Amino acid sequence: MFSRFRRSISRFFNKSRKINHEPINKASLIVLIIVDLFILANVFAGLDDISRWPISPRQAYPCHSEWQRYRQNELADKDYTLIAGAVRPADIWQEQQYLENQNYADGARGHLGQVSDVCLQYGGLRDGLSTQENNAIAQRINDAQAEINSFRNSNATIRQQYDSTLLEEIAGQPREQSINAVEAAAAKREIEQNDRAIAQREDTLEGLKDSLLKAPESQAFLDFLADNAAFSSVDSGYNKARFWYPSIQLLFQGLFLLPLIAIASTLHRFAQRKNYGYIALISWHLLAIFTIPLIWKVFEFLQIGFIFSWLADVIQALFGGLRFLLNYLQILIIPVIGFGIIKFFQKVVFNTRLQAANRVQNRKCVSCGKKIRKYDVHCPHCSYRQYQECNHCHNLTYRHLPYCKHCGESQLLEL
């Protein structure tokens, strides 16, 4: 098994750096490698672009994350927090009328798929919160909160000076030598006055918050948020989309790569039949460049696709939190799949017997593919021996073909 793999690798590199079985010079090899890297970078860029074409779960259900956080939030003021975050102050609202519903629709533009109707309804109700009345209330709330913060900052400064003044009085320091701007008694009066102003504005603030929550637009939005059926449809749709999204991405990436692989493979076979050495070399490199990303994406899919999710669910159901067992399964499964891909290329794409049969029919060397005479034992171009001894009748028969041309017995495939 190891020797067959080593010979396959050797054949791969020989075809990658030889033209008609002659090695290319170092300068040409460097140019070829640079071209390979440039094409490979563009292939991965194309794969990234086409993988973003299907609409993502977040784009299809843009309201899911915010809605879910709201439902999971157990704080008493979660209603106000959400409403206040959706309502813009009057000055901002007048400068730019930002519509969440339009943002949801724009996020899906240029993608294959559509936004959830429930999320569009969510965005419409959220946009409806920014009426002129609500925006004015939001502005007053911001102003009141700013005044409260200003009074609290002033009290903090006064208390710091008040504490220093008390220490100076205890130490018997004359007032004219004090470094503080206020006396202890005056500082105390100003702090009490600021506390009353803070309490007054906090009462005003609570009234404004209550008015904002009781607005018809706010009540309509909160009633919609409390609709379990609407959230369940969004949640189930989002989870289903997230489950299948890696598979859909792999499908589109395959649709991007498979035509390129088919074209490169067909061109390589044609160049070999016609003995176009340069075209055969370039098409072989293209075939390798197009195949490597496909294999990479298949293995990547095994890490994040629905197979991974299904195995994770099985592990969770059978063994609880022992998710490390999933890594064991992947260590076993991925080499098996890789072996299957190798067998596919060996048996279908680069089948030695099929290639040899075509060349024998066209009187070509079974190794290099160049024209030879009917009874040439060795190829005059590459010196490859065209015949082998039959393991049954011991007559000479074609190499790499499945049966002896004299007795019809099955032959071992030489590599």
CSV table of C-alpha atoms in Angstrom, one decimal:
chain,number,residue,atom,x,y,z
A,1,MET,CA,0.0,0.0,0.0
A,2,PHE,CA,2.8,2.4,0.9
A,3,SER,CA,4.8,1.6,-2.2
A,4,ARG,CA,1.7,2.2,-4.4
A,5,PHE,CA,1.1,5.5,-2.7
A,6,ARG,CA,4.8,6.5,-3.2
A,7,ARG,CA,4.7,5.6,-6.9
A,8,SER,CA,1.5,7.6,-7.3
A,9,ILE,CA,3.1,10.6,-5.7
A,10,SER,CA,6.2,10.1,-7.8
A,11,ARG,CA,4.1,10.0,-11.0
A,12,PHE,CA,2.3,13.2,-9.9
A,13,PHE,CA,5.4,15.2,-9.5
A,14,ASN,CA,7.0,13.8,-12.7
A,15,LYS,CA,4.0,14.9,-14.7
A,16,SER,CA,4.1,18.3,-12.9
A,17,ARG,CA,7.7,19.1,-13.9
A,18,LYS,CA,8.3,17.4,-17.2
A,19,ILE,CA,7.3,18.0,-20.8
A,20,ASN,CA,7.2,14.9,-22.9
A,21,HIS,CA,9.2,13.1,-20.2
A,22,GLU,CA,11.9,15.8,-20.3
A,23,PRO,CA,12.4,18.0,-17.2
A,24,ILE,CA,11.7,21.7,-17.7
A,25,ASN,CA,14.4,24.2,-16.8
A,26,LYS,CA,14.5,26.0,-13.5
A,27,ALA,CA,13.4,29.3,-14.8
A,28,SER,CA,10.3,27.8,-16.5
A,29,LEU,CA,9.5,25.9,-13.3
A,30,ILE,CA,9.6,29.1,-11.3
A,31,VAL,CA,7.3,30.9,-13.7
A,32,LEU,CA,5.0,27.9,-13.6
A,33,ILE,CA,4.9,27.9,-9.8
A,34,ILE,CA,4.1,31.7,-9.8
A,35,VAL,CA,1.3,31.1,-12.3
A,36,ASP,CA,0.0,28.3,-10.1
A,37,LEU,CA,0.0,30.5,-7.0
A,38,PHE,CA,-1.8,33.3,-8.8
A,39,ILE,CA,-4.5,30.9,-10.2
A,40,LEU,CA,-4.9,29.2,-6.8
A,41,ALA,CA,-5.4,32.6,-5.1
A,42,ASN,CA,-8.1,33.5,-7.6
A,43,VAL,CA,-9.7,30.1,-7.2
A,44,PHE,CA,-10.0,30.6,-3.4
A,45,ALA,CA,-11.3,34.1,-4.0
A,46,GLY,CA,-13.9,32.8,-6.3
A,47,LEU,CA,-14.9,30.1,-3.8
A,48,ASP,CA,-15.3,32.7,-1.1
A,49,ASP,CA,-17.4,34.9,-3.4
A,50,ILE,CA,-19.7,32.1,-4.4
A,51,SER,CA,-20.0,30.8,-0.9
A,52,ARG,CA,-21.5,34.2,0.1
A,53,TRP,CA,-24.0,34.1,-2.7
A,54,PRO,CA,-26.6,32.0,-0.8
A,55,ILE,CA,-28.2,34.2,1.9
A,56,SER,CA,-26.7,33.5,5.3
A,57,PRO,CA,-28.9,32.6,8.4
A,58,ARG,CA,-28.2,36.0,9.9
A,59,GLN,CA,-29.2,37.8,6.7
A,60,ALA,CA,-32.4,35.7,6.3
A,61,TYR,CA,-33.3,36.1,10.0
A,62,PRO,CA,-31.7,39.5,11.0
A,63,CYS,CA,-34.1,40.0,14.0
A,64,HIS,CA,-33.3,36.7,15.6
A,65,SER,CA,-30.3,37.6,17.7
A,66,GLU,CA,-31.9,40.8,19.2
A,67,TRP,CA,-35.2,39.1,19.8
A,68,GLN,CA,-33.5,36.1,21.5
A,69,ARG,CA,-31.5,38.4,23.7
A,70,TYR,CA,-34.7,40.2,24.7
A,71,ARG,CA,-36.5,37.0,25.6
A,72,GLN,CA,-33.5,35.7,27.6
A,73,ASN,CA,-33.1,39.0,29.5
A,74,GLU,CA,-34.5,38.7,33.0
A,75,LEU,CA,-33.9,42.3,34.1
A,76,ALA,CA,-36.9,44.3,35.1
A,77,ASP,CA,-36.2,47.2,32.7
A,78,LYS,CA,-35.6,45.1,29.6
A,79,ASP,CA,-38.7,46.6,27.9
A,80,TYR,CA,-37.4,50.1,28.3
A,81,THR,CA,-33.9,49.2,27.3
A,82,LEU,CA,-35.1,47.7,24.0
A,83,ILE,CA,-37.5,50.6,23.2
A,84,ALA,CA,-35.0,53.2,24.1
A,85,GLY,CA,-32.4,51.6,21.9
A,86,ALA,CA,-34.8,51.6,19.0
A,87,VAL,CA,-36.0,55.3,19.4
A,88,ARG,CA,-33.7,58.0,18.2
A,89,PRO,CA,-33.6,61.5,19.6
A,90,ALA,CA,-35.3,64.2,17.6
A,91,ASP,CA,-32.2,65.8,16.3
A,92,ILE,CA,-30.7,62.5,15.0
A,93,TRP,CA,-34.1,61.5,13.6
A,94,GLN,CA,-34.5,64.7,11.6
A,95,GLU,CA,-30.9,64.4,10.2
A,96,GLN,CA,-31.1,60.8,9.1
A,97,GLN,CA,-34.3,58.7,9.0
A,98,TYR,CA,-32.7,55.3,9.5
A,99,LEU,CA,-35.1,52.4,8.8
A,100,GLU,CA,-34.3,49.0,10.3
A,101,ASN,CA,-36.8,47.3,7.9
A,102,GLN,CA,-35.0,48.8,4.9
A,103,ASN,CA,-31.6,47.7,6.4
A,104,TYR,CA,-32.9,44.1,6.7
A,105,ALA,CA,-34.0,44.1,3.0
A,106,ASP,CA,-30.7,45.7,1.9
A,107,GLY,CA,-28.7,43.1,3.7
A,108,ALA,CA,-30.1,40.4,1.5
A,109,ARG,CA,-29.7,42.3,-1.7
A,110,GLY,CA,-27.4,40.5,-4.1
A,111,HIS,CA,-27.8,37.1,-2.4
A,112,LEU,CA,-29.8,34.0,-3.3
A,113,GLY,CA,-32.8,33.8,-0.9
A,114,GLN,CA,-35.1,36.2,0.9
A,115,VAL,CA,-35.5,37.7,4.3
A,116,SER,CA,-38.0,36.3,6.8
A,117,ASP,CA,-41.4,38.0,6.6
A,118,VAL,CA,-41.6,37.9,10.4
A,119,CYS,CA,-38.4,39.8,10.6
A,120,LEU,CA,-39.6,42.3,8.1
A,121,GLN,CA,-42.7,42.8,10.3
A,122,TYR,CA,-40.4,43.1,13.3
A,123,GLY,CA,-38.3,45.7,11.5
A,124,GLY,CA,-41.4,47.6,10.5
A,125,LEU,CA,-42.7,47.8,14.1
A,126,ARG,CA,-39.3,48.8,15.3
A,127,ASP,CA,-39.1,51.6,12.8
A,128,GLY,CA,-42.6,52.7,13.9
A,129,LEU,CA,-41.3,53.5,17.3
A,130,SER,CA,-39.5,56.6,16.0
A,131,THR,CA,-42.4,59.0,15.8
A,132,GLN,CA,-42.0,62.7,16.4
A,133,GLU,CA,-43.6,62.3,19.8
A,134,ASN,CA,-41.5,59.4,20.9
A,135,ASN,CA,-38.3,61.1,19.5
A,136,ALA,CA,-39.1,64.2,21.6
A,137,ILE,CA,-39.6,62.1,24.7
A,138,ALA,CA,-36.3,60.3,24.0
A,139,GLN,CA,-34.6,63.7,23.7
A,140,ARG,CA,-36.1,64.8,27.0
A,141,ILE,CA,-35.0,61.6,28.7
A,142,ASN,CA,-31.4,62.1,27.4
A,143,ASP,CA,-31.5,65.7,28.6
A,144,ALA,CA,-32.8,64.7,32.1
A,145,GLN,CA,-30.2,62.0,32.4
A,146,ALA,CA,-27.4,64.4,31.4
A,147,GLU,CA,-28.6,66.9,34.1
A,148,ILE,CA,-28.6,64.1,36.7
A,149,ASN,CA,-25.1,63.0,35.7
A,150,SER,CA,-24.0,66.7,35.9
A,151,PHE,CA,-25.4,67.1,39.4
A,152,ARG,CA,-23.8,63.8,40.6
A,153,ASN,CA,-20.4,64.8,39.2
A,154,SER,CA,-20.7,68.2,41.0
A,155,ASN,CA,-21.6,66.4,44.2
A,156,ALA,CA,-18.6,64.1,43.9
A,157,THR,CA,-16.3,67.1,43.4
A,158,ILE,CA,-17.9,69.0,46.4
A,159,ARG,CA,-17.6,65.9,48.7
A,160,GLN,CA,-13.9,65.6,47.9
A,161,GLN,CA,-13.4,69.3,48.8
A,162,TYR,CA,-15.8,68.9,51.8
A,163,ASP,CA,-13.7,66.1,53.2
A,164,SER,CA,-10.5,68.1,52.8
A,165,THR,CA,-12.1,71.2,54.5
A,166,LEU,CA,-13.2,69.1,57.5
A,167,LEU,CA,-9.6,67.9,57.9
A,168,GLU,CA,-8.3,71.5,57.8
A,169,GLU,CA,-10.8,72.6,60.4
A,170,ILE,CA,-9.9,69.7,62.7
A,171,ALA,CA,-6.3,70.6,62.3
A,172,GLY,CA,-7.0,74.2,63.1
A,173,GLN,CA,-5.8,75.6,59.9
A,174,PRO,CA,-6.9,79.3,59.2
A,175,ARG,CA,-9.6,79.6,56.5
A,176,GLU,CA,-7.5,82.0,54.4
A,177,GLN,CA,-4.8,79.3,54.1
A,178,SER,CA,-7.3,76.7,52.8
A,179,ILE,CA,-6.7,75.3,49.3
A,180,ASN,CA,-10.5,74.5,48.9
A,181,ALA,CA,-13.0,76.8,47.3
A,182,VAL,CA,-15.9,76.1,49.6
A,183,GLU,CA,-16.4,75.9,53.3
A,184,ALA,CA,-17.8,72.9,55.0
A,185,ALA,CA,-21.2,74.4,55.7
A,186,ALA,CA,-21.6,75.8,52.2
A,187,ALA,CA,-20.5,72.5,50.7
A,188,LYS,CA,-23.1,70.6,52.7
A,189,ARG,CA,-25.9,73.0,51.6
A,190,GLU,CA,-24.9,72.7,48.0
A,191,ILE,CA,-24.8,68.9,48.1
A,192,GLU,CA,-28.3,68.8,49.7
A,193,GLN,CA,-29.6,71.2,47.0
A,194,ASN,CA,-28.1,69.0,44.2
A,195,ASP,CA,-29.6,65.9,45.8
A,196,ARG,CA,-33.1,67.5,45.7
A,197,ALA,CA,-32.5,68.5,42.1
A,198,ILE,CA,-31.5,64.9,41.3
A,199,ALA,CA,-34.6,63.4,43.0
A,200,GLN,CA,-36.8,65.8,41.1
A,201,ARG,CA,-35.3,64.9,37.8
A,202,GLU,CA,-35.4,61.2,38.6
A,203,ASP,CA,-39.1,61.5,39.1
A,204,THR,CA,-39.4,63.3,35.8
A,205,LEU,CA,-37.2,60.7,34.2
A,206,GLU,CA,-39.4,57.8,35.5
A,207,GLY,CA,-42.5,59.6,34.1
A,208,LEU,CA,-40.9,60.1,30.7
A,209,LYS,CA,-39.9,56.4,30.6
A,210,ASP,CA,-43.4,55.4,31.5
A,211,SER,CA,-44.8,57.6,28.8
A,212,LEU,CA,-42.5,56.1,26.2
A,213,LEU,CA,-43.4,52.6,27.2
A,214,LYS,CA,-47.2,53.4,27.1
A,215,ALA,CA,-47.0,54.9,23.6
A,216,PRO,CA,-49.2,53.0,21.1
A,217,GLU,CA,-46.2,52.2,19.0
A,218,SER,CA,-44.3,50.8,21.9
A,219,GLN,CA,-47.2,48.6,23.0
A,220,ALA,CA,-47.7,47.2,19.5
A,221,PHE,CA,-44.0,46.3,19.4
A,222,LEU,CA,-44.0,44.7,22.8
A,223,ASP,CA,-47.1,42.7,22.0
A,224,PHE,CA,-45.4,41.4,18.9
A,225,LEU,CA,-42.3,40.5,20.9
A,226,ALA,CA,-44.5,38.5,23.3
A,227,ASP,CA,-45.9,36.4,20.5
A,228,ASN,CA,-44.5,33.0,21.1
A,229,ALA,CA,-45.6,31.6,17.7
A,230,ALA,CA,-43.9,34.4,15.8
A,231,PHE,CA,-40.6,33.9,17.7
A,232,SER,CA,-40.8,30.1,17.3
A,233,SER,CA,-41.1,30.4,13.5
A,234,VAL,CA,-38.1,32.7,13.4
A,235,ASP,CA,-36.1,30.6,15.9
A,236,SER,CA,-36.8,27.3,14.1
A,237,GLY,CA,-36.1,28.8,10.7
A,238,TYR,CA,-32.8,30.3,11.8
A,239,ASN,CA,-31.6,27.0,13.4
A,240,LYS,CA,-32.6,25.1,10.3
A,241,ALA,CA,-30.9,27.6,8.0
A,242,ARG,CA,-27.7,27.5,10.2
A,243,PHE,CA,-27.8,23.7,10.0
A,244,TRP,CA,-27.9,23.5,6.2
A,245,TYR,CA,-25.9,26.6,5.4
A,246,PRO,CA,-22.5,24.9,5.3
A,247,SER,CA,-23.9,22.2,3.0
A,248,ILE,CA,-25.4,24.8,0.6
A,249,GLN,CA,-22.1,26.6,0.6
A,250,LEU,CA,-20.3,23.4,-0.3
A,251,LEU,CA,-22.8,22.7,-3.1
A,252,PHE,CA,-22.2,26.1,-4.7
A,253,GLN,CA,-18.4,25.8,-4.3
A,254,GLY,CA,-18.6,22.4,-6.0
A,255,LEU,CA,-20.6,24.0,-8.8
A,256,PHE,CA,-17.8,26.5,-9.2
A,257,LEU,CA,-15.0,24.0,-9.2
A,258,LEU,CA,-16.4,20.9,-11.0
A,259,PRO,CA,-16.7,22.6,-14.5
A,260,LEU,CA,-13.1,23.8,-14.1
A,261,ILE,CA,-11.9,20.3,-13.2
A,262,ALA,CA,-13.9,18.8,-16.1
A,263,ILE,CA,-12.4,21.3,-18.6
A,264,ALA,CA,-8.8,20.8,-17.3
A,265,SER,CA,-9.2,17.0,-17.3
A,266,THR,CA,-10.6,17.0,-20.9
A,267,LEU,CA,-7.9,19.4,-22.1
A,268,HIS,CA,-5.2,17.2,-20.5
A,269,ARG,CA,-6.4,14.0,-22.1
A,270,PHE,CA,-6.7,15.8,-25.5
A,271,ALA,CA,-3.2,17.2,-25.1
A,272,GLN,CA,-1.8,13.7,-24.3
A,273,ARG,CA,-3.5,12.2,-27.3
A,274,LYS,CA,-2.2,14.9,-29.6
A,275,ASN,CA,1.3,14.9,-28.0
A,276,TYR,CA,0.9,18.6,-27.1
A,277,GLY,CA,3.5,18.6,-24.3
A,278,TYR,CA,3.2,22.2,-23.1
A,279,ILE,CA,-0.6,22.1,-23.1
A,280,ALA,CA,-0.5,18.7,-21.2
A,281,LEU,CA,1.8,20.2,-18.6
A,282,ILE,CA,-0.3,23.4,-18.0
A,283,SER,CA,-3.6,21.5,-18.0
A,284,TRP,CA,-2.1,19.0,-15.5
A,285,HIS,CA,-1.2,21.9,-13.2
A,286,LEU,CA,-4.6,23.4,-13.7
A,287,LEU,CA,-6.2,20.1,-12.8
A,288,ALA,CA,-4.2,19.9,-9.6
A,289,ILE,CA,-5.0,23.5,-8.7
A,290,PHE,CA,-8.7,23.0,-9.2
A,291,THR,CA,-8.8,19.7,-7.4
A,292,ILE,CA,-6.9,20.7,-4.2
A,293,PRO,CA,-9.4,23.4,-3.1
A,294,LEU,CA,-12.3,20.9,-3.7
A,295,ILE,CA,-10.7,18.3,-1.4
A,296,TRP,CA,-9.9,21.1,1.1
A,297,LYS,CA,-13.6,22.2,1.1
A,298,VAL,CA,-14.8,18.7,1.5
A,299,PHE,CA,-12.7,18.2,4.6
A,300,GLU,CA,-13.7,21.6,5.9
A,301,PHE,CA,-17.3,20.6,5.5
A,302,LEU,CA,-16.7,17.5,7.6
A,303,GLN,CA,-15.8,19.9,10.4
A,304,ILE,CA,-18.8,22.3,10.2
A,305,GLY,CA,-21.4,20.6,8.0
A,306,PHE,CA,-24.6,18.8,8.9
A,307,ILE,CA,-22.7,15.6,9.3
A,308,PHE,CA,-20.7,17.2,12.1
A,309,SER,CA,-23.9,18.6,13.7
A,310,TRP,CA,-25.6,15.2,13.4
A,311,LEU,CA,-22.6,13.4,15.1
A,312,ALA,CA,-22.5,16.1,17.8
A,313,ASP,CA,-26.2,15.5,18.6
A,314,VAL,CA,-25.6,11.7,18.7
A,315,ILE,CA,-22.6,12.1,21.0
A,316,GLN,CA,-24.6,14.5,23.2
A,317,ALA,CA,-27.6,12.1,23.4
A,318,LEU,CA,-25.5,9.0,24.1
A,319,PHE,CA,-22.6,10.3,26.2
A,320,GLY,CA,-23.7,13.6,27.6
A,321,GLY,CA,-20.9,16.2,27.6
A,322,LEU,CA,-18.1,13.9,26.2
A,323,ARG,CA,-17.9,16.0,23.0
A,324,PHE,CA,-14.2,15.0,22.7
A,325,LEU,CA,-15.5,11.7,21.3
A,326,LEU,CA,-16.5,13.6,18.2
A,327,ASN,CA,-12.8,14.3,17.5
A,328,TYR,CA,-12.1,10.5,17.7
A,329,LEU,CA,-14.9,9.9,15.1
A,330,GLN,CA,-13.6,12.6,12.8
A,331,ILE,CA,-10.0,11.2,13.1
A,332,LEU,CA,-11.4,7.9,11.9
A,333,ILE,CA,-13.9,9.2,9.3
A,334,ILE,CA,-11.8,11.8,7.5
A,335,PRO,CA,-9.0,9.4,6.5
A,336,VAL,CA,-11.6,6.9,5.2
A,337,ILE,CA,-13.2,9.7,3.1
A,338,GLY,CA,-9.8,10.8,1.9
A,339,PHE,CA,-9.0,7.2,0.9
A,340,GLY,CA,-12.3,7.1,-1.0
A,341,ILE,CA,-11.4,10.3,-2.9
A,342,ILE,CA,-8.0,8.8,-3.8
A,343,LYS,CA,-9.6,5.6,-5.1
A,344,PHE,CA,-12.0,7.6,-7.2
A,345,PHE,CA,-9.2,9.5,-8.9
A,346,GLN,CA,-7.2,6.2,-9.3
A,347,LYS,CA,-10.1,4.2,-10.7
A,348,VAL,CA,-12.1,6.8,-12.7
A,349,VAL,CA,-10.2,10.0,-13.4
A,350,PHE,CA,-6.6,8.6,-13.9
A,351,ASN,CA,-7.4,5.0,-14.7
A,352,THR,CA,-4.2,3.4,-16.0
A,353,ARG,CA,-5.9,0.6,-17.9
A,354,LEU,CA,-8.4,2.9,-19.6
A,355,GLN,CA,-5.5,5.2,-20.7
A,356,ALA,CA,-3.4,2.3,-21.9
A,357,ALA,CA,-6.4,0.8,-23.9
A,358,ASN,CA,-6.9,4.1,-25.8
A,359,ARG,CA,-3.2,4.3,-26.6
A,360,VAL,CA,-2.9,0.7,-27.8
A,361,GLN,CA,-5.9,1.2,-30.1
A,362,ASN,CA,-4.2,4.3,-31.6
A,363,ARG,CA,-0.7,2.6,-31.8
A,364,LYS,CA,0.8,4.9,-29.2
A,365,CYS,CA,3.3,4.3,-26.3
A,366,VAL,CA,1.3,3.2,-23.2
A,367,SER,CA,3.6,5.5,-21.1
A,368,CYS,CA,4.3,8.7,-23.0
A,369,GLY,CA,1.5,8.5,-25.6
A,370,LYS,CA,3.6,9.2,-28.7
A,371,LYS,CA,3.2,7.3,-31.9
A,372,ILE,CA,5.1,4.0,-32.3
A,373,ARG,CA,5.2,1.2,-34.8
A,374,LYS,CA,3.0,-1.8,-34.3
A,375,TYR,CA,5.7,-4.3,-33.3
A,376,ASP,CA,8.0,-1.9,-31.3
A,377,VAL,CA,8.9,-3.6,-28.0
A,378,HIS,CA,10.3,-0.4,-26.5
A,379,CYS,CA,9.2,3.1,-27.2
A,380,PRO,CA,11.8,5.0,-29.2
A,381,HIS,CA,10.8,8.2,-27.5
A,382,CYS,CA,10.9,7.2,-23.8
A,383,SER,CA,12.3,3.6,-23.9
A,384,TYR,CA,9.3,2.3,-22.1
A,385,ARG,CA,8.7,-1.5,-22.6
A,386,GLN,CA,5.3,-2.0,-24.2
A,387,TYR,CA,4.8,-5.7,-23.4
A,388,GLN,CA,4.9,-8.0,-20.4
A,389,GLU,CA,4.9,-11.8,-20.0
A,390,CYS,CA,1.5,-13.3,-19.4
A,391,ASN,CA,1.4,-15.0,-16.0
A,392,HIS,CA,-0.5,-18.0,-17.6
A,393,CYS,CA,0.7,-18.7,-21.1
A,394,HIS,CA,4.0,-16.7,-20.8
A,395,ASN,CA,3.5,-15.0,-24.2
A,396,LEU,CA,4.1,-11.3,-24.5
A,397,THR,CA,0.9,-9.2,-24.1
A,398,TYR,CA,0.3,-5.5,-23.7
A,399,ARG,CA,1.1,-4.0,-20.3
A,400,HIS,CA,-1.6,-2.4,-18.2
A,401,LEU,CA,-4.4,-4.1,-20.1
A,402,PRO,CA,-6.7,-6.4,-18.1
A,403,TYR,CA,-6.5,-9.6,-20.2
A,404,CYS,CA,-3.8,-11.5,-22.2
A,405,LYS,CA,-4.3,-11.1,-26.0
A,406,HIS,CA,-3.3,-14.8,-26.5
A,407,CYS,CA,-5.0,-16.8,-23.8
A,408,GLY,CA,-7.5,-14.3,-22.4
A,409,GLU,CA,-6.4,-14.8,-18.8
A,410,SER,CA,-6.6,-11.9,-16.3
A,411,GLN,CA,-3.4,-9.9,-15.9
A,412,LEU,CA,-2.1,-8.1,-12.8
A,413,LEU,CA,-2.2,-4.3,-13.1
A,414,GLU,CA,1.4,-2.9,-13.0
A,415,LEU,CA,2.0,0.5,-11.5
